[in-house]
Structures are given as C-alpha cells and as structure tokens.
PDB file of N, CA and C in Angstrom:
ATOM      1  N   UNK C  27       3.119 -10.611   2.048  1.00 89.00           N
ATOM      2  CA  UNK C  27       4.500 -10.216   1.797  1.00 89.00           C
ATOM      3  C   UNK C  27       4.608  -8.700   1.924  1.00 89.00           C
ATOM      4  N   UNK C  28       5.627  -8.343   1.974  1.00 94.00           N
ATOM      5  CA  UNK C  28       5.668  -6.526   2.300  1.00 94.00           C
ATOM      6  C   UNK C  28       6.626  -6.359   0.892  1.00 94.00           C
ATOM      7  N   UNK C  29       5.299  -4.862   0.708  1.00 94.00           N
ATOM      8  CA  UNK C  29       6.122  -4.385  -0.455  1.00 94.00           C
ATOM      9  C   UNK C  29       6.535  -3.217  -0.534  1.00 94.00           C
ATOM     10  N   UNK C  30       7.504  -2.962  -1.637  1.00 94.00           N
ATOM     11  CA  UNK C  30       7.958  -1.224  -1.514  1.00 94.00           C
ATOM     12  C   UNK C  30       7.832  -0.860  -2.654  1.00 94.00           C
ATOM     13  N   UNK C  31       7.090   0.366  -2.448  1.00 94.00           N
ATOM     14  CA  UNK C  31       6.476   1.371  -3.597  1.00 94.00           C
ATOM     15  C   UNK C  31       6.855   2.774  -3.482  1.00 94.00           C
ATOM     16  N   UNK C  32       6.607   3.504  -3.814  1.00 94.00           N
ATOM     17  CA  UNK C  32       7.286   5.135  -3.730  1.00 94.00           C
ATOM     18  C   UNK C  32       6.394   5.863  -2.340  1.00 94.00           C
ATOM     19  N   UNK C  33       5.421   5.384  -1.591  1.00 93.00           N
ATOM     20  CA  UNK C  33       4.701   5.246  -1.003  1.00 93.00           C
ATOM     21  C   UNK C  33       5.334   5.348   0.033  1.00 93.00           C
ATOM     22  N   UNK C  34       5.785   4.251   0.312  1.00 92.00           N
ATOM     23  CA  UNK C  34       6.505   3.209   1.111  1.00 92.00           C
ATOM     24  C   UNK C  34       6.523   2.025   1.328  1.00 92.00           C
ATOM     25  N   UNK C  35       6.792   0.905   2.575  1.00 94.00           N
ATOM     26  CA  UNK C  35       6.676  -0.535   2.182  1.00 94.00           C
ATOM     27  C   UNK C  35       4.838  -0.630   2.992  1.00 94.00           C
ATOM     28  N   UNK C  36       4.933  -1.242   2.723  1.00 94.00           N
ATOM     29  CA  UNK C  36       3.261  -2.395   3.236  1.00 94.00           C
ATOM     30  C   UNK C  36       3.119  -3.699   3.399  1.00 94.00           C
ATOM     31  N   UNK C  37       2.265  -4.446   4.311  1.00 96.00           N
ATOM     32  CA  UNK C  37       2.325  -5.249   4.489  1.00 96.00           C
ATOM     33  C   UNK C  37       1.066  -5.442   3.190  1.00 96.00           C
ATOM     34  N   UNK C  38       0.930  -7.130   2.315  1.00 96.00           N
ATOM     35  CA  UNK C  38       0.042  -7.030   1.439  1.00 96.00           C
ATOM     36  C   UNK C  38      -0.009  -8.268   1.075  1.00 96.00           C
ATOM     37  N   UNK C  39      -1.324  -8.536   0.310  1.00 97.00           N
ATOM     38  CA  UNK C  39      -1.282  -9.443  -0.086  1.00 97.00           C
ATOM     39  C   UNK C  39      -1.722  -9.261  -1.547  1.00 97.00           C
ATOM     40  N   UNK C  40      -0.567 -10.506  -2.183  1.00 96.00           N
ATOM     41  CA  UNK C  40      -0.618 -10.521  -3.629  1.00 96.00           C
ATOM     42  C   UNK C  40      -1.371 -11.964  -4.634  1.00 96.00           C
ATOM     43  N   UNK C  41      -2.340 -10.682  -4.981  1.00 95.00           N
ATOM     44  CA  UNK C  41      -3.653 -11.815  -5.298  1.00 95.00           C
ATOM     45  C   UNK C  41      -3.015 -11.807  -7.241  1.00 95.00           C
ATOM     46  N   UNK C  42      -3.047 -13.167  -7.717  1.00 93.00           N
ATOM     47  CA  UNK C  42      -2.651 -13.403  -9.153  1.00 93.00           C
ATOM     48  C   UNK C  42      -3.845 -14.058  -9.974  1.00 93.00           C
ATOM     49  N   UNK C  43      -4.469 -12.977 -10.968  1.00 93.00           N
ATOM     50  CA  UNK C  43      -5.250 -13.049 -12.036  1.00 93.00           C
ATOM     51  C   UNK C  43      -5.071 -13.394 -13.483  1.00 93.00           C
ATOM     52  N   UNK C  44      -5.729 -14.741 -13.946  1.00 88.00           N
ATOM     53  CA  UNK C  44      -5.006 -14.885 -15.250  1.00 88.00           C
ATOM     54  C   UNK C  44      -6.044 -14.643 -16.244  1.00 88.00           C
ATOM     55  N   UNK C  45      -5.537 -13.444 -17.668  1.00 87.00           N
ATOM     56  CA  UNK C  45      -6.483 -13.353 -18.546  1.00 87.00           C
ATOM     57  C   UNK C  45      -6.627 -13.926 -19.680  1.00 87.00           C
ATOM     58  N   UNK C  46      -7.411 -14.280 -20.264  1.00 86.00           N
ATOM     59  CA  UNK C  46      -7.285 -15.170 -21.788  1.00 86.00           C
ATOM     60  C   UNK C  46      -8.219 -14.204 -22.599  1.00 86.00           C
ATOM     61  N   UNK C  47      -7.648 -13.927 -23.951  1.00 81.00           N
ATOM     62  CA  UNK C  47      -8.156 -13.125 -24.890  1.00 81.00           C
ATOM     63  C   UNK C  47      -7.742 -14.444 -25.961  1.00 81.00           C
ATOM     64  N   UNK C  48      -8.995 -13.843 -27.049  1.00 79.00           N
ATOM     65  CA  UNK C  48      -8.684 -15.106 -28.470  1.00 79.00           C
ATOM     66  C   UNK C  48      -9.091 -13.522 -29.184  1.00 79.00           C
ATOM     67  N   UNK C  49      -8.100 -13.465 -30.061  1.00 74.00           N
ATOM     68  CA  UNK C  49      -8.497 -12.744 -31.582  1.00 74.00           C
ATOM     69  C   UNK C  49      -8.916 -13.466 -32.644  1.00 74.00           C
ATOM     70  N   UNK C  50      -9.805 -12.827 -33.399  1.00 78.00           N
ATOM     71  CA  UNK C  50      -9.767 -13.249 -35.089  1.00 78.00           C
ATOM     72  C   UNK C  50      -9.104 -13.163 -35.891  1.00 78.00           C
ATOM     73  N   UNK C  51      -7.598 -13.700 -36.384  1.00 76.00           N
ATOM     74  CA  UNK C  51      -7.565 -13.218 -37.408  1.00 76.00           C
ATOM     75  C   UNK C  51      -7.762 -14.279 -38.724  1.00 76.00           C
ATOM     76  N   UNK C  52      -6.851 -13.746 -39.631  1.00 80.00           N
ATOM     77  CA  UNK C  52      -7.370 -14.407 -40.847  1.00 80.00           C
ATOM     78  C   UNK C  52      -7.216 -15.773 -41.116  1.00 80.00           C
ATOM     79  N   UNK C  53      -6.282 -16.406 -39.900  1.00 81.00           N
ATOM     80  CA  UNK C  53      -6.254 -17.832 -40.446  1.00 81.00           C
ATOM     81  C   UNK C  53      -6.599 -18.898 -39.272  1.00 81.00           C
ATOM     82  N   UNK C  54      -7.148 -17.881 -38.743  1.00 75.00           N
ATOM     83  CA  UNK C  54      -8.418 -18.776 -37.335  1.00 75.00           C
ATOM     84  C   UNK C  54      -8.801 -17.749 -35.937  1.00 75.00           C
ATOM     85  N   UNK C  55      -7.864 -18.414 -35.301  1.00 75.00           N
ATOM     86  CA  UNK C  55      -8.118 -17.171 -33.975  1.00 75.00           C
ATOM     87  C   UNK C  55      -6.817 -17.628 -33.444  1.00 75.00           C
ATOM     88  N   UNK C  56      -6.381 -16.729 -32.419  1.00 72.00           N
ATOM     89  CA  UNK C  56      -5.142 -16.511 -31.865  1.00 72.00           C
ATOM     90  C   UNK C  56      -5.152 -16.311 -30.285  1.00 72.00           C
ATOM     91  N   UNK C  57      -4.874 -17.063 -29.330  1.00 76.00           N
ATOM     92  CA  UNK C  57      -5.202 -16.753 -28.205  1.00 76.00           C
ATOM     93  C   UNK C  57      -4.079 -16.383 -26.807  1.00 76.00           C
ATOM     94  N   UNK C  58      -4.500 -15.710 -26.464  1.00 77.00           N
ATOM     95  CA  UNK C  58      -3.356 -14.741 -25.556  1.00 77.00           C
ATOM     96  C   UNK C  58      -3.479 -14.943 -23.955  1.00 77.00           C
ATOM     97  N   UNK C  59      -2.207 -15.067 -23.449  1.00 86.00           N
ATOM     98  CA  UNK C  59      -2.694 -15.103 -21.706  1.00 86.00           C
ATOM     99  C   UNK C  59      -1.655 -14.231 -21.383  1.00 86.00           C
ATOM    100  N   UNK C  60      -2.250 -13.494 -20.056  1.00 88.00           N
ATOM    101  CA  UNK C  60      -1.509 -12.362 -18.964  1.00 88.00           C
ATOM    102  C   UNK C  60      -1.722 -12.897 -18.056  1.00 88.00           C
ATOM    103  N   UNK C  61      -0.641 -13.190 -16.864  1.00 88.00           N
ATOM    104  CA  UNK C  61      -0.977 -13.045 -15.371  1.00 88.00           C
ATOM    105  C   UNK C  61      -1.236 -11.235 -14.950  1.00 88.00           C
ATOM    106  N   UNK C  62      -2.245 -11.136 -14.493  1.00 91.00           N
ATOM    107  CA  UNK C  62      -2.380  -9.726 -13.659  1.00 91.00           C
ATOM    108  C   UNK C  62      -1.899  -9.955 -11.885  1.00 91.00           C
ATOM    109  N   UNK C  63      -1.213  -9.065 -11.479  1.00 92.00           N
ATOM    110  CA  UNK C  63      -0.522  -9.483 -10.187  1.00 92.00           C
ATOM    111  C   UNK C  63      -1.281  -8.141  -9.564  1.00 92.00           C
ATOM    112  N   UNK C  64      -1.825  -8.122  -8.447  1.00 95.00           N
ATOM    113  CA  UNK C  64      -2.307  -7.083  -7.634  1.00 95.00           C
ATOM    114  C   UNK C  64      -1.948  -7.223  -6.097  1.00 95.00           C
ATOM    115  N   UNK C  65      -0.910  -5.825  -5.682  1.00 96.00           N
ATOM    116  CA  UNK C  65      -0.984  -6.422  -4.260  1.00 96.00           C
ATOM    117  C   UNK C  65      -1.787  -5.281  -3.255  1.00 96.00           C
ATOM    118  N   UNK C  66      -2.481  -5.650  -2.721  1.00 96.00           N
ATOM    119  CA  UNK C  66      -3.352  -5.198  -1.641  1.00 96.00           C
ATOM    120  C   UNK C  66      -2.958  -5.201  -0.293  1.00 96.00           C
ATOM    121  N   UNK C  67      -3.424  -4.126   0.414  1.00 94.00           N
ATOM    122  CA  UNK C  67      -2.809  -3.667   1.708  1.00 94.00           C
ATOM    123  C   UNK C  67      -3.847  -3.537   2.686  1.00 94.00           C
ATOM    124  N   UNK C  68      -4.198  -4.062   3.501  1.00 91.00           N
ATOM    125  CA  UNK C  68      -5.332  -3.884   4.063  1.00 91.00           C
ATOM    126  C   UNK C  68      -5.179  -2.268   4.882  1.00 91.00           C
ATOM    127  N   UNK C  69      -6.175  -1.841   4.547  1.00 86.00           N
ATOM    128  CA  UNK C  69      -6.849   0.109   5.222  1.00 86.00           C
ATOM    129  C   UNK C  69      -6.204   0.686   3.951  1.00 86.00           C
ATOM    130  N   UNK C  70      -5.521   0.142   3.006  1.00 90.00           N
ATOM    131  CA  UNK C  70      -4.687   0.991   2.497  1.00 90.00           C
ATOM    132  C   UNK C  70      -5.347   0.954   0.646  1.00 90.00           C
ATOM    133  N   UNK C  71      -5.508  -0.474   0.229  1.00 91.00           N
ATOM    134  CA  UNK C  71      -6.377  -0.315  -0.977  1.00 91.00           C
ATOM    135  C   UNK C  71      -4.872  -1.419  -1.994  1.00 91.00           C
ATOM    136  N   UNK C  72      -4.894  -1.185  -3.163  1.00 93.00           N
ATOM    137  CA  UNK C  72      -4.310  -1.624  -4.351  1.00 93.00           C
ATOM    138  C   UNK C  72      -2.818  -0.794  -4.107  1.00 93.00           C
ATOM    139  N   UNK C  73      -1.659  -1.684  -3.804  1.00 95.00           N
ATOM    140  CA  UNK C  73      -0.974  -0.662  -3.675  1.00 95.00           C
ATOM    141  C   UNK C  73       0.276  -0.551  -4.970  1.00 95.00           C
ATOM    142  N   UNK C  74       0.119  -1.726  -5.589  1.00 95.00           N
ATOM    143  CA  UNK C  74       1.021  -1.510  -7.229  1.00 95.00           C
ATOM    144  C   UNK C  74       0.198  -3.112  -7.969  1.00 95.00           C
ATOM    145  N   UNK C  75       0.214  -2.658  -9.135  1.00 94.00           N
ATOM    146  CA  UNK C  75      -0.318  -3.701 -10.496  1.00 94.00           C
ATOM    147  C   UNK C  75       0.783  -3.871 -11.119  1.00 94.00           C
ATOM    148  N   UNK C  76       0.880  -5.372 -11.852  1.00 91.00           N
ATOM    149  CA  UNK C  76       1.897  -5.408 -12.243  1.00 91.00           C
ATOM    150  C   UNK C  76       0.915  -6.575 -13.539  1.00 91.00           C
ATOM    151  N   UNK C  77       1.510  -6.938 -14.538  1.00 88.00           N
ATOM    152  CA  UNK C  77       1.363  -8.176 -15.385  1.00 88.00           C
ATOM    153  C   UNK C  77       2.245  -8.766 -15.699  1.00 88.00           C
ATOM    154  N   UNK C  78       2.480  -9.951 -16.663  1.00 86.00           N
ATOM    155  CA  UNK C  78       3.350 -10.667 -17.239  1.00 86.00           C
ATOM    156  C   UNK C  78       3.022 -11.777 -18.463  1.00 86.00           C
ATOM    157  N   UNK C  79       3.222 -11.678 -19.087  1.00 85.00           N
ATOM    158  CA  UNK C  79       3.167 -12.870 -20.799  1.00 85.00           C
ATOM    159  C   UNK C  79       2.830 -13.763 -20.147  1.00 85.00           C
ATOM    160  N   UNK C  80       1.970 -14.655 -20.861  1.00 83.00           N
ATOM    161  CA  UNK C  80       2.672 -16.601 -20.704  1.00 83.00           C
ATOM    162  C   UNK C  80       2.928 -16.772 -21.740  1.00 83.00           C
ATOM    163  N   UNK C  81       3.639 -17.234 -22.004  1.00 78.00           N
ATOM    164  CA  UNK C  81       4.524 -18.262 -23.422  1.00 78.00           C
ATOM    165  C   UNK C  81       3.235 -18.986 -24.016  1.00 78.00           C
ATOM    166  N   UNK C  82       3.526 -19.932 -24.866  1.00 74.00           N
ATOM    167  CA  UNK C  82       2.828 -21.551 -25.402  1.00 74.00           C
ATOM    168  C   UNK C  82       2.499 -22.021 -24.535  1.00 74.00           C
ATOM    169  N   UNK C  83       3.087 -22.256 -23.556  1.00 79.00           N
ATOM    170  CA  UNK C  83       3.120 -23.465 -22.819  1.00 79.00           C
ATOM    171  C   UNK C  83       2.306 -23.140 -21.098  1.00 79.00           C
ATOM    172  N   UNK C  84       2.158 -21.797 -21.649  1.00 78.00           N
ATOM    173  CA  UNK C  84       1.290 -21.384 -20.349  1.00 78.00           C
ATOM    174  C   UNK C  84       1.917 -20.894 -19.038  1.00 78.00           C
ATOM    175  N   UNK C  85       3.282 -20.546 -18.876  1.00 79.00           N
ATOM    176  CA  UNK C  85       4.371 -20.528 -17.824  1.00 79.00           C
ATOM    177  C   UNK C  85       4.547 -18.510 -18.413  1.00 79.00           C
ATOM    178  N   UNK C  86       4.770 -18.031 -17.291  1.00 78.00           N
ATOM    179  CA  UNK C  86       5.121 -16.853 -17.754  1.00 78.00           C
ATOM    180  C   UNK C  86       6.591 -16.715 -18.107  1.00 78.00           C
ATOM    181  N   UNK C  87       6.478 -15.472 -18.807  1.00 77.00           N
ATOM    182  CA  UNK C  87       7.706 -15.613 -19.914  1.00 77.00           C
ATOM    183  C   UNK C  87       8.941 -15.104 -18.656  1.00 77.00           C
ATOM    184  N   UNK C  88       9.554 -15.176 -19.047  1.00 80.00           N
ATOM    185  CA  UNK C  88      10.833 -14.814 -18.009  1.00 80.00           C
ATOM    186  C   UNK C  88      11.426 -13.153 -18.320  1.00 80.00           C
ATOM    187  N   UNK C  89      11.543 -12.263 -17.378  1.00 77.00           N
ATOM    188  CA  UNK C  89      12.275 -11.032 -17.550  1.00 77.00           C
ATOM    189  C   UNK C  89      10.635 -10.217 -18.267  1.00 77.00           C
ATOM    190  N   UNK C  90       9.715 -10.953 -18.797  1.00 74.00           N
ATOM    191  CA  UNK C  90       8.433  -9.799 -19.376  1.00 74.00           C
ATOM    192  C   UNK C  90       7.643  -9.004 -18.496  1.00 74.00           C
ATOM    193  N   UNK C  91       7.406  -9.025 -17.081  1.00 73.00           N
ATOM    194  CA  UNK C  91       7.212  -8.463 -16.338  1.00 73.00           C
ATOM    195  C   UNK C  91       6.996  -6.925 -16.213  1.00 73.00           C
ATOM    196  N   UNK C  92       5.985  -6.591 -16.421  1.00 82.00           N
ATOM    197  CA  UNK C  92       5.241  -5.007 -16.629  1.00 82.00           C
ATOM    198  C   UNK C  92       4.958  -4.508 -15.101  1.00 82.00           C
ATOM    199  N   UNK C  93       5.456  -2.783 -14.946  1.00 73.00           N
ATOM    200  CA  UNK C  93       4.222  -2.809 -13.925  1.00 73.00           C
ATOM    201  C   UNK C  93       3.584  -1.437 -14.390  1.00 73.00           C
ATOM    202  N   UNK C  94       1.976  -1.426 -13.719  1.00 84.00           N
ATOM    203  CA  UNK C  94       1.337  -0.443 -14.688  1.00 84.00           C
ATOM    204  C   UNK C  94       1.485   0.581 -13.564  1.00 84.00           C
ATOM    205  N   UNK C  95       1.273   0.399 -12.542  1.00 90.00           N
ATOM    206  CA  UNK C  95       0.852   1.334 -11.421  1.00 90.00           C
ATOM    207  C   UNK C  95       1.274   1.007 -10.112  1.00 90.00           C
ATOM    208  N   UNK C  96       1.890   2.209  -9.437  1.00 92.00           N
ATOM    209  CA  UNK C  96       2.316   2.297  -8.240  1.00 92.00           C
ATOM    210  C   UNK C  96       1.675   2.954  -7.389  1.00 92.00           C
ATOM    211  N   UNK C  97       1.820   2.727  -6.064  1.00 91.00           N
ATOM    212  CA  UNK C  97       1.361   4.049  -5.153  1.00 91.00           C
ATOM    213  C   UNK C  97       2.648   4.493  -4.440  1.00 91.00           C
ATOM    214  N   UNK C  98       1.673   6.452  -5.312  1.00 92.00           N
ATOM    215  CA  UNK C  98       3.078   7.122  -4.662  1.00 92.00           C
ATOM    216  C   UNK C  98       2.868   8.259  -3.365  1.00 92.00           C
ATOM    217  N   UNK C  99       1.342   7.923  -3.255  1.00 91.00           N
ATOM    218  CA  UNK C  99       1.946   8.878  -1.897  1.00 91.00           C
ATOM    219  C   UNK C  99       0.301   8.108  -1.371  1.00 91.00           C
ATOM    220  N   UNK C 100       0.487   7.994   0.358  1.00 81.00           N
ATOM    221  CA  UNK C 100      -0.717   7.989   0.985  1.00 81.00           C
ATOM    222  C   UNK C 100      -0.304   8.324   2.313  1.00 81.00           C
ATOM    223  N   UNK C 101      -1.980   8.829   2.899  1.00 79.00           N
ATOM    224  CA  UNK C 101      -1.819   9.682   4.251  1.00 79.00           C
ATOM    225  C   UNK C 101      -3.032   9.124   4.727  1.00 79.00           C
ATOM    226  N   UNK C 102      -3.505   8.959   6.168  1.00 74.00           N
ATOM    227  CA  UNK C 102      -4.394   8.462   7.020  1.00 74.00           C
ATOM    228  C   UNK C 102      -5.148   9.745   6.985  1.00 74.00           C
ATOM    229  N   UNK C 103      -6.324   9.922   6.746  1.00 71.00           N
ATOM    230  CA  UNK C 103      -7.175  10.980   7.157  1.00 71.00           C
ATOM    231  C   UNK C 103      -7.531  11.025   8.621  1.00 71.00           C
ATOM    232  N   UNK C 104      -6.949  12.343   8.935  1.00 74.00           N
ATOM    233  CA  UNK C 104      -7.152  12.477  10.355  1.00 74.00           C
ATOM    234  C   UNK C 104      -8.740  12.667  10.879  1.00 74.00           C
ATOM    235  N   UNK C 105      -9.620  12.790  11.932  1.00 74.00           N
ATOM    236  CA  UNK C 105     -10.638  12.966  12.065  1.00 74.00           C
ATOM    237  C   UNK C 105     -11.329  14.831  11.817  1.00 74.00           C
ATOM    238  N   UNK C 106     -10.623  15.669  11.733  1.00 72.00           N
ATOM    239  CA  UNK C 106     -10.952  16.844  11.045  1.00 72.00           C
ATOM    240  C   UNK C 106     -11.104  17.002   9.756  1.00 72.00           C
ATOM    241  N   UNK C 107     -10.006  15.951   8.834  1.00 66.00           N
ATOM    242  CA  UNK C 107     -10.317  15.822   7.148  1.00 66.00           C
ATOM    243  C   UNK C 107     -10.881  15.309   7.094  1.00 66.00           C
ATOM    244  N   UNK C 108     -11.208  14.390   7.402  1.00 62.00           N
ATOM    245  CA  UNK C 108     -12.872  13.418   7.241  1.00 62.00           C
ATOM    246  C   UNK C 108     -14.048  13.797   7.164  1.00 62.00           C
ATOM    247  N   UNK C 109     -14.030  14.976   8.478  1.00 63.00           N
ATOM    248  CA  UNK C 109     -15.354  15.584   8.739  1.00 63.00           C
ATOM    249  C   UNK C 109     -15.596  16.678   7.434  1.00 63.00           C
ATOM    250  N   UNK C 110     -14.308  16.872   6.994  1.00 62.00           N
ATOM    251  CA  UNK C 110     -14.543  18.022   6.079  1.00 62.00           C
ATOM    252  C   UNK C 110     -15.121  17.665   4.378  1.00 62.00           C
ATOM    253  N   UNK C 111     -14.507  16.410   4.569  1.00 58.00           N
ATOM    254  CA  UNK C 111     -15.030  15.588   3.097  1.00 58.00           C
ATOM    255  C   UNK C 111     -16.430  14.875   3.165  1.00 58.00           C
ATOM    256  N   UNK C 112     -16.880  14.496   4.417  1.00 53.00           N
ATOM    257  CA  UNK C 112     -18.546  13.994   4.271  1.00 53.00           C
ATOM    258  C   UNK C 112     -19.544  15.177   4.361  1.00 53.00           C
TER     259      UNK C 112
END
C-alpha cells in the first residue's frame, strides 16, 4: 500500500505484530494485547509505527490508534556521500 509521511508517500508494506503482556497484580494477573503496525519501504527502511488496544474480545478497539514514529525526511546517498562515510 503507499503511504504518506512527512517524508513523503512510499510504496510499503504493512507488516501487523501482536503483543501480549500479563501483569501481577493483587488479585491474579491481568493480561494486555497491542497490535504493533509497521510499514516498510523497500531501499528505504521503517517508514512510520503505529499501535492499537484490543478490547476483551481481542478485536482492536476502535478510534485507539497511536502512532509513535514517522519519517520525516530521507535522501538517497549519492556515490560521493557514501564514499565519504565508509
């Protein structure tokens, strides 16, 4: 899918990670899920993270939708900056 970031758009693909955490607390344990959403750009890397709740029922929550990180600027290294960074 193509996305737009402060960057600009990209072509990418959006890979979806689900996390499960259990706490202790005092009257057993408590257990938590996030979808992690990452979309990837090929030559280009991670180009925005995003997460979201799941409810009870395991469905993400509606409107909870986080995003942590964008990309806001990228440039192709030409073959003179390259040489200058190895």
């Amino acid at each position: 899918e193509n996305i737009r970031v402060p960057a600009g758009e990209f072509p990418a693909e959006k890979l979806e990670v689900a996390l499960t955490r259990e706490r202790k607390i005092s009257t057993g344990s408590r257990k938590t899920e996030t979808l992690l959403y990452l979309w990837v750009a090929r030559e280009v890397g991670i180009v925005k993270i995003s997460s979201q709740e799941l409810g009870a029922d395991g469905k993400p929550l509606p409107g909870k939708e986080t995003t942590f990180q964008e990309l806001t600027a990228f440039q192709i290294p030409t073959e003179k900056s390259y040489k200058k960074i190895r």
